[in-house]
Amino acid sequence: MMTVKETTTTTDKPGIRQMTPPHSRITRTPLVGDAAASAASDQPVVPQRDGGLLEAIARGEHVGTETHAAIGQHAAVLEVEKFNLWYAAKQALFDIGMSIPEGKVTAMIGPSGCGKSTLLRCVNRMNDLIDTVRIGGDMRLSGDSIYSAGVDVIELRKRMGMVFQKPNPFPMSIYENVVYPLRIDGVRDRRLLDEVCEHSLRGAALWEEAKDRLHESALSLSGGQQQRLCIARAIASEPEVLLLDEPCSALDPIATGKIEDLITELKGEYSVLIVTHNMQQAARISDNTAFMYLGRLLEYGPTVDMFTNPHLPETEDYVTGRFG
């Protein structure tokens, strides 16, 4: 495991320490062409097109994002600024710019392979160990650069919770699963651990089902219960942002309904960024929706407007099932 030496430099945020920069496998790449022109101004480069937006993308033209004015009316907990990502020579994300409002649920929708999960994984730097990844642009969590050379990635990830498509409880008791983030942080106070366990399980709507089974294996729970346990583990450290990568894709409709109810209850206390392929789910649980296509963010606005009065015909075609 790579180690680094701490310097005496500190930041105003307790969650991030400035470190002597380690050798990172992710490299920043200067923007070129249309992306460079976009970065040089405050407005995206939107070319003149003979056909529709999707045809322009197919021709390799740079397209801007249609961001609704209402998005800027709320304070942002996470800001993505002109973010690009390449896997070797293949570009996967193109000049993404968006702000995630604090205390709201933001859904990312789009066809498979459009970059939703890639963008989500970039928020907590899960792509760091992929040799061929290069990035351009930046992301900021509560004003702090996520990709600054001095960021302690471990401390950064403590400020976020991540839940994946398939439930991944650890092969240990329900109790130890929930308090694991505190254990690795060195917390040994049993009373504090008990309080966090109960609070997190209640927050994940699992306390009543698990309170008499805390010392049983987490693997004995049903699939839906395991996913709620993973959410309980994610919120145990009180993260600023909760990242959900299709958390209901492997669950039955009843378990899915419970997860959706839980996400709605968590709204306000946590800022949630969720990837979903389920249009109805996005419409039910999210405050804002971002529509992505082939690595581009095409439109971003309040969910009610995105589904009933989108600005782009391409967005309307996708949410009504005409393509995708």
PDB file of C-alpha atoms in Angstrom:
ATOM      1  CA  MET A   1       0.000   0.000   0.000  1.00  0.00           C
ATOM      2  CA  MET A   2       1.297   3.442  -0.919  1.00  0.00           C
ATOM      3  CA  THR A   3       2.240   5.756   1.956  1.00  0.00           C
ATOM      4  CA  VAL A   4       2.790   9.491   1.950  1.00  0.00           C
ATOM      5  CA  LYS A   5       4.324  11.940   4.400  1.00  0.00           C
ATOM      6  CA  GLU A   6       2.154  14.622   5.939  1.00  0.00           C
ATOM      7  CA  THR A   7       3.160  18.250   5.747  1.00  0.00           C
ATOM      8  CA  THR A   8       2.138  20.913   8.241  1.00  0.00           C
ATOM      9  CA  THR A   9      -0.196  22.576   5.752  1.00  0.00           C
ATOM     10  CA  THR A  10      -3.864  22.326   6.678  1.00  0.00           C
ATOM     11  CA  THR A  11      -7.135  23.412   5.182  1.00  0.00           C
ATOM     12  CA  ASP A  12     -10.190  25.005   6.728  1.00  0.00           C
ATOM     13  CA  LYS A  13     -12.168  21.791   6.207  1.00  0.00           C
ATOM     14  CA  PRO A  14     -11.551  19.103   8.839  1.00  0.00           C
ATOM     15  CA  GLY A  15     -12.297  16.312   6.353  1.00  0.00           C
ATOM     16  CA  ILE A  16      -9.383  17.047   3.983  1.00  0.00           C
ATOM     17  CA  ARG A  17      -5.715  17.247   4.887  1.00  0.00           C
ATOM     18  CA  GLN A  18      -3.056  18.586   2.561  1.00  0.00           C
ATOM     19  CA  MET A  19      -0.509  15.871   1.930  1.00  0.00           C
ATOM     20  CA  THR A  20       2.743  15.610   0.060  1.00  0.00           C
ATOM     21  CA  PRO A  21       1.240  14.631  -3.310  1.00  0.00           C
ATOM     22  CA  PRO A  22       1.659  10.916  -4.062  1.00  0.00           C
ATOM     23  CA  HIS A  23       2.262   9.654  -7.552  1.00  0.00           C
ATOM     24  CA  SER A  24      -1.268   9.424  -8.974  1.00  0.00           C
ATOM     25  CA  ARG A  25      -2.255   7.203 -11.834  1.00  0.00           C
ATOM     26  CA  ILE A  26      -4.822   9.744 -12.943  1.00  0.00           C
ATOM     27  CA  THR A  27      -3.289  12.500 -15.031  1.00  0.00           C
ATOM     28  CA  ARG A  28      -4.806  15.812 -15.976  1.00  0.00           C
ATOM     29  CA  THR A  29      -5.005  16.530 -19.668  1.00  0.00           C
ATOM     30  CA  PRO A  30      -5.195  20.035 -21.131  1.00  0.00           C
ATOM     31  CA  LEU A  31      -8.341  20.673 -23.113  1.00  0.00           C
ATOM     32  CA  VAL A  32      -8.038  21.022 -26.873  1.00  0.00           C
ATOM     33  CA  GLY A  33     -10.281  22.032 -29.740  1.00  0.00           C
ATOM     34  CA  ASP A  34     -13.903  22.796 -28.899  1.00  0.00           C
ATOM     35  CA  ALA A  35     -13.400  21.828 -25.253  1.00  0.00           C
ATOM     36  CA  ALA A  36     -10.595  24.382 -24.950  1.00  0.00           C
ATOM     37  CA  ALA A  37     -12.798  27.040 -26.513  1.00  0.00           C
ATOM     38  CA  SER A  38     -15.530  26.209 -24.031  1.00  0.00           C
ATOM     39  CA  ALA A  39     -13.123  26.367 -21.095  1.00  0.00           C
ATOM     40  CA  ALA A  40     -11.911  29.788 -22.211  1.00  0.00           C
ATOM     41  CA  SER A  41     -15.363  31.300 -21.815  1.00  0.00           C
ATOM     42  CA  ASP A  42     -18.261  31.069 -19.408  1.00  0.00           C
ATOM     43  CA  GLN A  43     -20.621  29.756 -22.102  1.00  0.00           C
ATOM     44  CA  PRO A  44     -20.531  26.309 -23.728  1.00  0.00           C
ATOM     45  CA  VAL A  45     -19.726  26.106 -27.403  1.00  0.00           C
ATOM     46  CA  VAL A  46     -22.955  25.210 -29.205  1.00  0.00           C
ATOM     47  CA  PRO A  47     -22.328  24.672 -32.924  1.00  0.00           C
ATOM     48  CA  GLN A  48     -24.729  25.355 -35.744  1.00  0.00           C
ATOM     49  CA  ARG A  49     -26.373  22.082 -36.743  1.00  0.00           C
ATOM     50  CA  ASP A  50     -28.139  20.900 -39.845  1.00  0.00           C
ATOM     51  CA  GLY A  51     -29.780  17.991 -38.015  1.00  0.00           C
ATOM     52  CA  GLY A  52     -30.780  17.194 -34.448  1.00  0.00           C
ATOM     53  CA  LEU A  53     -28.654  17.140 -31.315  1.00  0.00           C
ATOM     54  CA  LEU A  54     -27.998  13.404 -31.455  1.00  0.00           C
ATOM     55  CA  GLU A  55     -26.820  13.671 -35.053  1.00  0.00           C
ATOM     56  CA  ALA A  56     -24.452  16.480 -34.048  1.00  0.00           C
ATOM     57  CA  ILE A  57     -22.981  14.258 -31.341  1.00  0.00           C
ATOM     58  CA  ALA A  58     -22.579  11.434 -33.850  1.00  0.00           C
ATOM     59  CA  ARG A  59     -20.603  13.831 -36.062  1.00  0.00           C
ATOM     60  CA  GLY A  60     -18.311  14.567 -33.117  1.00  0.00           C
ATOM     61  CA  GLU A  61     -19.457  18.145 -32.588  1.00  0.00           C
ATOM     62  CA  HIS A  62     -19.165  19.704 -29.141  1.00  0.00           C
ATOM     63  CA  VAL A  63     -22.559  20.379 -27.568  1.00  0.00           C
ATOM     64  CA  GLY A  64     -23.466  22.416 -24.521  1.00  0.00           C
ATOM     65  CA  THR A  65     -25.795  21.543 -21.629  1.00  0.00           C
ATOM     66  CA  GLU A  66     -29.329  22.902 -21.407  1.00  0.00           C
ATOM     67  CA  THR A  67     -29.434  23.799 -17.699  1.00  0.00           C
ATOM     68  CA  HIS A  68     -32.709  25.098 -16.327  1.00  0.00           C
ATOM     69  CA  ALA A  69     -32.523  28.393 -14.433  1.00  0.00           C
ATOM     70  CA  ALA A  70     -34.131  26.821 -11.343  1.00  0.00           C
ATOM     71  CA  ILE A  71     -31.010  24.708 -10.699  1.00  0.00           C
ATOM     72  CA  GLY A  72     -29.020  27.797  -9.730  1.00  0.00           C
ATOM     73  CA  GLN A  73     -31.503  28.834  -7.055  1.00  0.00           C
ATOM     74  CA  HIS A  74     -30.173  26.377  -4.476  1.00  0.00           C
ATOM     75  CA  ALA A  75     -26.833  26.174  -2.673  1.00  0.00           C
ATOM     76  CA  ALA A  76     -24.601  23.463  -4.170  1.00  0.00           C
ATOM     77  CA  VAL A  77     -22.869  20.783  -2.113  1.00  0.00           C
ATOM     78  CA  LEU A  78     -21.080  19.340  -5.164  1.00  0.00           C
ATOM     79  CA  GLU A  79     -19.932  21.211  -8.253  1.00  0.00           C
ATOM     80  CA  VAL A  80     -18.666  19.621 -11.463  1.00  0.00           C
ATOM     81  CA  GLU A  81     -16.751  21.990 -13.723  1.00  0.00           C
ATOM     82  CA  LYS A  82     -15.821  21.238 -17.346  1.00  0.00           C
ATOM     83  CA  PHE A  83     -15.030  17.644 -16.430  1.00  0.00           C
ATOM     84  CA  ASN A  84     -13.599  15.323 -19.066  1.00  0.00           C
ATOM     85  CA  LEU A  85     -12.393  11.730 -18.744  1.00  0.00           C
ATOM     86  CA  TRP A  86     -10.521   9.402 -21.078  1.00  0.00           C
ATOM     87  CA  TYR A  87      -9.833   5.671 -20.923  1.00  0.00           C
ATOM     88  CA  ALA A  88      -6.563   5.667 -22.864  1.00  0.00           C
ATOM     89  CA  ALA A  89      -7.451   7.306 -26.212  1.00  0.00           C
ATOM     90  CA  LYS A  90     -11.223   6.868 -25.798  1.00  0.00           C
ATOM     91  CA  GLN A  91     -13.040   9.811 -24.261  1.00  0.00           C
ATOM     92  CA  ALA A  92     -15.912   8.783 -21.970  1.00  0.00           C
ATOM     93  CA  LEU A  93     -17.016  12.122 -20.467  1.00  0.00           C
ATOM     94  CA  PHE A  94     -17.208  15.392 -22.382  1.00  0.00           C
ATOM     95  CA  ASP A  95     -17.057  18.771 -20.664  1.00  0.00           C
ATOM     96  CA  ILE A  96     -19.571  17.927 -17.907  1.00  0.00           C
ATOM     97  CA  GLY A  97     -20.721  20.912 -15.879  1.00  0.00           C
ATOM     98  CA  MET A  98     -23.393  20.689 -13.173  1.00  0.00           C
ATOM     99  CA  SER A  99     -24.100  21.578  -9.548  1.00  0.00           C
ATOM    100  CA  ILE A 100     -25.729  19.191  -7.076  1.00  0.00           C
ATOM    101  CA  PRO A 101     -28.039  21.085  -4.691  1.00  0.00           C
ATOM    102  CA  GLU A 102     -27.606  20.513  -0.985  1.00  0.00           C
ATOM    103  CA  GLY A 103     -30.255  18.389   0.723  1.00  0.00           C
ATOM    104  CA  LYS A 104     -31.879  17.323  -2.552  1.00  0.00           C
ATOM    105  CA  VAL A 105     -32.110  14.089  -4.557  1.00  0.00           C
ATOM    106  CA  THR A 106     -30.518  14.386  -7.995  1.00  0.00           C
ATOM    107  CA  ALA A 107     -31.082  11.569 -10.500  1.00  0.00           C
ATOM    108  CA  MET A 108     -28.890  10.826 -13.510  1.00  0.00           C
ATOM    109  CA  ILE A 109     -30.669   9.090 -16.384  1.00  0.00           C
ATOM    110  CA  GLY A 110     -29.675   8.025 -19.880  1.00  0.00           C
ATOM    111  CA  PRO A 111     -29.068   4.952 -22.038  1.00  0.00           C
ATOM    112  CA  SER A 112     -26.625   2.258 -20.956  1.00  0.00           C
ATOM    113  CA  GLY A 113     -23.032   3.288 -21.555  1.00  0.00           C
ATOM    114  CA  CYS A 114     -23.728   7.032 -21.540  1.00  0.00           C
ATOM    115  CA  GLY A 115     -21.328   7.719 -18.637  1.00  0.00           C
ATOM    116  CA  LYS A 116     -23.664   7.972 -15.628  1.00  0.00           C
ATOM    117  CA  SER A 117     -21.826   5.476 -13.432  1.00  0.00           C
ATOM    118  CA  THR A 118     -18.444   6.700 -14.681  1.00  0.00           C
ATOM    119  CA  LEU A 119     -19.307  10.222 -13.537  1.00  0.00           C
ATOM    120  CA  LEU A 120     -20.589   8.931 -10.189  1.00  0.00           C
ATOM    121  CA  ARG A 121     -17.365   6.978  -9.604  1.00  0.00           C
ATOM    122  CA  CYS A 122     -15.353  10.108 -10.341  1.00  0.00           C
ATOM    123  CA  VAL A 123     -16.966  11.911  -7.402  1.00  0.00           C
ATOM    124  CA  ASN A 124     -15.188   9.715  -4.849  1.00  0.00           C
ATOM    125  CA  ARG A 125     -12.199   9.025  -7.121  1.00  0.00           C
ATOM    126  CA  MET A 126     -12.831   5.327  -7.602  1.00  0.00           C
ATOM    127  CA  ASN A 127     -11.102   5.541 -10.993  1.00  0.00           C
ATOM    128  CA  ASP A 128      -7.757   6.454  -9.428  1.00  0.00           C
ATOM    129  CA  LEU A 129      -6.239   2.995  -9.792  1.00  0.00           C
ATOM    130  CA  ILE A 130      -7.136   2.519 -13.457  1.00  0.00           C
ATOM    131  CA  ASP A 131      -3.846   2.966 -15.299  1.00  0.00           C
ATOM    132  CA  THR A 132      -5.266   4.409 -18.492  1.00  0.00           C
ATOM    133  CA  VAL A 133      -7.545   7.075 -16.984  1.00  0.00           C
ATOM    134  CA  ARG A 134      -6.868  10.749 -17.677  1.00  0.00           C
ATOM    135  CA  ILE A 135      -9.028  13.671 -16.586  1.00  0.00           C
ATOM    136  CA  GLY A 136      -9.556  17.339 -17.315  1.00  0.00           C
ATOM    137  CA  GLY A 137     -11.561  19.845 -15.314  1.00  0.00           C
ATOM    138  CA  ASP A 138     -12.421  19.596 -11.646  1.00  0.00           C
ATOM    139  CA  MET A 139     -15.036  18.730  -9.024  1.00  0.00           C
ATOM    140  CA  ARG A 140     -15.570  20.529  -5.717  1.00  0.00           C
ATOM    141  CA  LEU A 141     -17.174  19.171  -2.548  1.00  0.00           C
ATOM    142  CA  SER A 142     -18.398  22.003  -0.323  1.00  0.00           C
ATOM    143  CA  GLY A 143     -15.915  24.261  -2.121  1.00  0.00           C
ATOM    144  CA  ASP A 144     -12.915  21.917  -1.776  1.00  0.00           C
ATOM    145  CA  SER A 145     -11.320  20.579  -4.935  1.00  0.00           C
ATOM    146  CA  ILE A 146     -11.702  16.803  -5.139  1.00  0.00           C
ATOM    147  CA  TYR A 147      -8.859  16.417  -7.627  1.00  0.00           C
ATOM    148  CA  SER A 148      -6.321  18.755  -6.057  1.00  0.00           C
ATOM    149  CA  ALA A 149      -2.888  17.123  -5.877  1.00  0.00           C
ATOM    150  CA  GLY A 150      -2.805  17.508  -2.092  1.00  0.00           C
ATOM    151  CA  VAL A 151      -6.122  15.828  -1.265  1.00  0.00           C
ATOM    152  CA  ASP A 152      -6.048  12.841   1.093  1.00  0.00           C
ATOM    153  CA  VAL A 153      -8.361  10.501  -0.831  1.00  0.00           C
ATOM    154  CA  ILE A 154      -9.150   8.356   2.218  1.00  0.00           C
ATOM    155  CA  GLU A 155     -10.312  11.389   4.187  1.00  0.00           C
ATOM    156  CA  LEU A 156     -12.235  12.592   1.144  1.00  0.00           C
ATOM    157  CA  ARG A 157     -14.145   9.327   0.875  1.00  0.00           C
ATOM    158  CA  LYS A 158     -15.160   9.567   4.516  1.00  0.00           C
ATOM    159  CA  ARG A 159     -17.204  12.600   3.499  1.00  0.00           C
ATOM    160  CA  MET A 160     -19.217  10.480   1.053  1.00  0.00           C
ATOM    161  CA  GLY A 161     -21.259   7.308   1.250  1.00  0.00           C
ATOM    162  CA  MET A 162     -21.380   4.886  -1.699  1.00  0.00           C
ATOM    163  CA  VAL A 163     -23.968   2.178  -2.400  1.00  0.00           C
ATOM    164  CA  PHE A 164     -23.628  -0.108  -5.424  1.00  0.00           C
ATOM    165  CA  GLN A 165     -26.034  -1.982  -7.698  1.00  0.00           C
ATOM    166  CA  LYS A 166     -25.658  -5.298  -5.894  1.00  0.00           C
ATOM    167  CA  PRO A 167     -25.802  -5.391  -2.072  1.00  0.00           C
ATOM    168  CA  ASN A 168     -22.308  -5.978  -0.682  1.00  0.00           C
ATOM    169  CA  PRO A 169     -22.550  -6.570   3.092  1.00  0.00           C
ATOM    170  CA  PHE A 170     -19.331  -7.678   4.737  1.00  0.00           C
ATOM    171  CA  PRO A 171     -19.165 -11.287   6.015  1.00  0.00           C
ATOM    172  CA  MET A 172     -19.669 -10.223   9.610  1.00  0.00           C
ATOM    173  CA  SER A 173     -22.562  -9.400  11.917  1.00  0.00           C
ATOM    174  CA  ILE A 174     -25.217  -6.805  11.148  1.00  0.00           C
ATOM    175  CA  TYR A 175     -23.870  -4.706  14.029  1.00  0.00           C
ATOM    176  CA  GLU A 176     -20.269  -4.818  12.823  1.00  0.00           C
ATOM    177  CA  ASN A 177     -21.333  -3.944   9.277  1.00  0.00           C
ATOM    178  CA  VAL A 178     -22.999  -0.748  10.446  1.00  0.00           C
ATOM    179  CA  VAL A 179     -20.221   0.432  12.766  1.00  0.00           C
ATOM    180  CA  TYR A 180     -17.395  -0.569  10.412  1.00  0.00           C
ATOM    181  CA  PRO A 181     -16.669   3.045   9.306  1.00  0.00           C
ATOM    182  CA  LEU A 182     -16.212   4.013  12.952  1.00  0.00           C
ATOM    183  CA  ARG A 183     -14.072   0.947  13.710  1.00  0.00           C
ATOM    184  CA  ILE A 184     -11.566   1.792  10.982  1.00  0.00           C
ATOM    185  CA  ASP A 185     -11.496   5.353  12.314  1.00  0.00           C
ATOM    186  CA  GLY A 186     -10.363   4.012  15.690  1.00  0.00           C
ATOM    187  CA  VAL A 187     -13.613   4.428  17.645  1.00  0.00           C
ATOM    188  CA  ARG A 188     -13.819   1.938  20.538  1.00  0.00           C
ATOM    189  CA  ASP A 189     -16.458   3.533  22.773  1.00  0.00           C
ATOM    190  CA  ARG A 190     -19.139   0.846  22.995  1.00  0.00           C
ATOM    191  CA  ARG A 191     -21.881   3.278  23.965  1.00  0.00           C
ATOM    192  CA  LEU A 192     -21.117   5.486  20.969  1.00  0.00           C
ATOM    193  CA  LEU A 193     -21.000   2.484  18.640  1.00  0.00           C
ATOM    194  CA  ASP A 194     -24.364   1.272  19.956  1.00  0.00           C
ATOM    195  CA  GLU A 195     -25.912   4.707  19.424  1.00  0.00           C
ATOM    196  CA  VAL A 196     -24.569   4.994  15.878  1.00  0.00           C
ATOM    197  CA  CYS A 197     -25.751   1.475  15.047  1.00  0.00           C
ATOM    198  CA  GLU A 198     -29.305   2.148  16.185  1.00  0.00           C
ATOM    199  CA  HIS A 199     -29.430   5.620  14.631  1.00  0.00           C
ATOM    200  CA  SER A 200     -28.142   4.353  11.277  1.00  0.00           C
ATOM    201  CA  LEU A 201     -30.448   1.341  11.171  1.00  0.00           C
ATOM    202  CA  ARG A 202     -33.408   3.555  12.027  1.00  0.00           C
ATOM    203  CA  GLY A 203     -32.294   5.971   9.315  1.00  0.00           C
ATOM    204  CA  ALA A 204     -32.210   3.057   6.869  1.00  0.00           C
ATOM    205  CA  ALA A 205     -35.656   1.813   8.003  1.00  0.00           C
ATOM    206  CA  LEU A 206     -34.129  -1.474   9.151  1.00  0.00           C
ATOM    207  CA  TRP A 207     -34.077  -1.165  12.941  1.00  0.00           C
ATOM    208  CA  GLU A 208     -37.386  -2.895  13.649  1.00  0.00           C
ATOM    209  CA  GLU A 209     -36.443  -5.832  11.434  1.00  0.00           C
ATOM    210  CA  ALA A 210     -32.883  -6.203  12.720  1.00  0.00           C
ATOM    211  CA  LYS A 211     -32.844  -5.064  16.360  1.00  0.00           C
ATOM    212  CA  ASP A 212     -33.116  -8.638  17.660  1.00  0.00           C
ATOM    213  CA  ARG A 213     -30.631  -9.985  15.120  1.00  0.00           C
ATOM    214  CA  LEU A 214     -27.754  -7.538  15.453  1.00  0.00           C
ATOM    215  CA  HIS A 215     -25.171 -10.250  16.096  1.00  0.00           C
ATOM    216  CA  GLU A 216     -26.349 -12.551  13.327  1.00  0.00           C
ATOM    217  CA  SER A 217     -24.522 -12.641  10.008  1.00  0.00           C
ATOM    218  CA  ALA A 218     -25.491  -9.859   7.637  1.00  0.00           C
ATOM    219  CA  LEU A 219     -25.537 -12.488   4.885  1.00  0.00           C
ATOM    220  CA  SER A 220     -28.657 -14.006   6.453  1.00  0.00           C
ATOM    221  CA  LEU A 221     -30.705 -10.941   5.484  1.00  0.00           C
ATOM    222  CA  SER A 222     -32.816 -10.782   2.338  1.00  0.00           C
ATOM    223  CA  GLY A 223     -31.555  -8.888  -0.707  1.00  0.00           C
ATOM    224  CA  GLY A 224     -33.617  -5.801   0.060  1.00  0.00           C
ATOM    225  CA  GLN A 225     -32.584  -5.864   3.711  1.00  0.00           C
ATOM    226  CA  GLN A 226     -28.932  -6.211   2.710  1.00  0.00           C
ATOM    227  CA  GLN A 227     -29.203  -3.139   0.494  1.00  0.00           C
ATOM    228  CA  ARG A 228     -30.771  -1.122   3.316  1.00  0.00           C
ATOM    229  CA  LEU A 229     -27.958  -2.382   5.562  1.00  0.00           C
ATOM    230  CA  CYS A 230     -25.441  -1.034   3.044  1.00  0.00           C
ATOM    231  CA  ILE A 231     -27.228   2.320   3.169  1.00  0.00           C
ATOM    232  CA  ALA A 232     -27.093   2.223   6.991  1.00  0.00           C
ATOM    233  CA  ARG A 233     -23.347   1.569   6.789  1.00  0.00           C
ATOM    234  CA  ALA A 234     -22.967   4.436   4.295  1.00  0.00           C
ATOM    235  CA  ILE A 235     -24.717   6.976   6.538  1.00  0.00           C
ATOM    236  CA  ALA A 236     -23.041   5.821   9.775  1.00  0.00           C
ATOM    237  CA  SER A 237     -20.199   8.281   9.228  1.00  0.00           C
ATOM    238  CA  GLU A 238     -22.670  11.120   8.460  1.00  0.00           C
ATOM    239  CA  PRO A 239     -21.449  11.833   4.904  1.00  0.00           C
ATOM    240  CA  GLU A 240     -22.076  15.086   3.094  1.00  0.00           C
ATOM    241  CA  VAL A 241     -23.153  13.271  -0.074  1.00  0.00           C
ATOM    242  CA  LEU A 242     -24.727   9.857  -0.610  1.00  0.00           C
ATOM    243  CA  LEU A 243     -23.839   8.250  -3.956  1.00  0.00           C
ATOM    244  CA  LEU A 244     -26.218   5.535  -5.171  1.00  0.00           C
ATOM    245  CA  ASP A 245     -25.355   3.530  -8.293  1.00  0.00           C
ATOM    246  CA  GLU A 246     -28.611   1.851  -9.402  1.00  0.00           C
ATOM    247  CA  PRO A 247     -29.331   0.658  -5.841  1.00  0.00           C
ATOM    248  CA  CYS A 248     -32.585  -1.086  -6.814  1.00  0.00           C
ATOM    249  CA  SER A 249     -31.522  -2.828 -10.031  1.00  0.00           C
ATOM    250  CA  ALA A 250     -31.152  -6.231  -8.321  1.00  0.00           C
ATOM    251  CA  LEU A 251     -34.235  -5.955  -6.092  1.00  0.00           C
ATOM    252  CA  ASP A 252     -37.859  -7.037  -6.436  1.00  0.00           C
ATOM    253  CA  PRO A 253     -40.651  -4.405  -6.595  1.00  0.00           C
ATOM    254  CA  ILE A 254     -41.473  -4.598  -2.869  1.00  0.00           C
ATOM    255  CA  ALA A 255     -37.837  -4.139  -1.820  1.00  0.00           C
ATOM    256  CA  THR A 256     -37.465  -1.401  -4.431  1.00  0.00           C
ATOM    257  CA  GLY A 257     -40.424   0.463  -2.922  1.00  0.00           C
ATOM    258  CA  LYS A 258     -38.821   0.350   0.522  1.00  0.00           C
ATOM    259  CA  ILE A 259     -35.525   1.712  -0.825  1.00  0.00           C
ATOM    260  CA  GLU A 260     -37.363   4.513  -2.630  1.00  0.00           C
ATOM    261  CA  ASP A 261     -39.267   5.417   0.545  1.00  0.00           C
ATOM    262  CA  LEU A 262     -35.945   5.446   2.395  1.00  0.00           C
ATOM    263  CA  ILE A 263     -34.305   7.764  -0.140  1.00  0.00           C
ATOM    264  CA  THR A 264     -37.229  10.154   0.193  1.00  0.00           C
ATOM    265  CA  GLU A 265     -36.854  10.130   3.989  1.00  0.00           C
ATOM    266  CA  LEU A 266     -33.106  10.774   3.771  1.00  0.00           C
ATOM    267  CA  LYS A 267     -33.656  13.828   1.578  1.00  0.00           C
ATOM    268  CA  GLY A 268     -32.936  17.021   3.449  1.00  0.00           C
ATOM    269  CA  GLU A 269     -30.558  15.424   5.921  1.00  0.00           C
ATOM    270  CA  TYR A 270     -28.361  14.138   3.099  1.00  0.00           C
ATOM    271  CA  SER A 271     -27.616  15.225  -0.451  1.00  0.00           C
ATOM    272  CA  VAL A 272     -28.266  12.236  -2.721  1.00  0.00           C
ATOM    273  CA  LEU A 273     -26.886  11.612  -6.202  1.00  0.00           C
ATOM    274  CA  ILE A 274     -28.452   8.508  -7.780  1.00  0.00           C
ATOM    275  CA  VAL A 275     -27.945   6.720 -11.091  1.00  0.00           C
ATOM    276  CA  THR A 276     -31.046   4.938 -12.373  1.00  0.00           C
ATOM    277  CA  HIS A 277     -32.368   3.368 -15.569  1.00  0.00           C
ATOM    278  CA  ASN A 278     -35.911   3.461 -14.214  1.00  0.00           C
ATOM    279  CA  MET A 279     -37.697   6.548 -15.510  1.00  0.00           C
ATOM    280  CA  GLN A 280     -40.600   6.098 -13.106  1.00  0.00           C
ATOM    281  CA  GLN A 281     -38.199   5.828 -10.197  1.00  0.00           C
ATOM    282  CA  ALA A 282     -36.437   9.045 -11.160  1.00  0.00           C
ATOM    283  CA  ALA A 283     -39.801  10.791 -11.440  1.00  0.00           C
ATOM    284  CA  ARG A 284     -40.951   9.491  -8.042  1.00  0.00           C
ATOM    285  CA  ILE A 285     -37.960  10.177  -5.824  1.00  0.00           C
ATOM    286  CA  SER A 286     -35.797  12.937  -7.308  1.00  0.00           C
ATOM    287  CA  ASP A 287     -35.953  16.718  -7.094  1.00  0.00           C
ATOM    288  CA  ASN A 288     -33.686  17.266 -10.109  1.00  0.00           C
ATOM    289  CA  THR A 289     -32.828  15.094 -13.101  1.00  0.00           C
ATOM    290  CA  ALA A 290     -29.803  15.104 -15.407  1.00  0.00           C
ATOM    291  CA  PHE A 291     -30.103  13.479 -18.843  1.00  0.00           C
ATOM    292  CA  MET A 292     -26.854  12.084 -20.265  1.00  0.00           C
ATOM    293  CA  TYR A 293     -26.120  10.706 -23.716  1.00  0.00           C
ATOM    294  CA  LEU A 294     -22.794   9.294 -24.977  1.00  0.00           C
ATOM    295  CA  GLY A 295     -20.767  11.019 -22.283  1.00  0.00           C
ATOM    296  CA  ARG A 296     -22.499  14.388 -22.644  1.00  0.00           C
ATOM    297  CA  LEU A 297     -24.846  16.055 -20.203  1.00  0.00           C
ATOM    298  CA  LEU A 298     -27.620  17.218 -22.508  1.00  0.00           C
ATOM    299  CA  GLU A 299     -30.221  18.645 -20.141  1.00  0.00           C
ATOM    300  CA  TYR A 300     -30.422  19.264 -16.404  1.00  0.00           C
ATOM    301  CA  GLY A 301     -33.373  20.662 -14.521  1.00  0.00           C
ATOM    302  CA  PRO A 302     -36.121  20.118 -11.945  1.00  0.00           C
ATOM    303  CA  THR A 303     -37.586  16.628 -12.313  1.00  0.00           C
ATOM    304  CA  VAL A 304     -41.142  17.828 -12.825  1.00  0.00           C
ATOM    305  CA  ASP A 305     -40.032  19.978 -15.755  1.00  0.00           C
ATOM    306  CA  MET A 306     -37.750  17.328 -17.213  1.00  0.00           C
ATOM    307  CA  PHE A 307     -40.632  14.860 -17.415  1.00  0.00           C
ATOM    308  CA  THR A 308     -43.505  17.182 -18.306  1.00  0.00           C
ATOM    309  CA  ASN A 309     -41.934  20.141 -20.103  1.00  0.00           C
ATOM    310  CA  PRO A 310     -38.321  19.421 -21.123  1.00  0.00           C
ATOM    311  CA  HIS A 311     -36.477  22.055 -23.130  1.00  0.00           C
ATOM    312  CA  LEU A 312     -34.964  19.594 -25.604  1.00  0.00           C
ATOM    313  CA  PRO A 313     -36.936  17.266 -27.880  1.00  0.00           C
ATOM    314  CA  GLU A 314     -34.234  14.624 -27.323  1.00  0.00           C
ATOM    315  CA  THR A 315     -35.013  14.633 -23.603  1.00  0.00           C
ATOM    316  CA  GLU A 316     -38.723  14.246 -24.299  1.00  0.00           C
ATOM    317  CA  ASP A 317     -38.035  11.370 -26.679  1.00  0.00           C
ATOM    318  CA  TYR A 318     -35.972   9.559 -24.054  1.00  0.00           C
ATOM    319  CA  VAL A 319     -38.272   9.988 -21.035  1.00  0.00           C
ATOM    320  CA  THR A 320     -41.287   8.942 -23.144  1.00  0.00           C
ATOM    321  CA  GLY A 321     -39.530   5.802 -24.375  1.00  0.00           C
ATOM    322  CA  ARG A 322     -39.023   6.724 -28.032  1.00  0.00           C
ATOM    323  CA  PHE A 323     -35.374   5.693 -27.836  1.00  0.00           C
ATOM    324  CA  GLY A 324     -32.909   4.269 -25.326  1.00  0.00           C
TER     325      GLY A 324
END
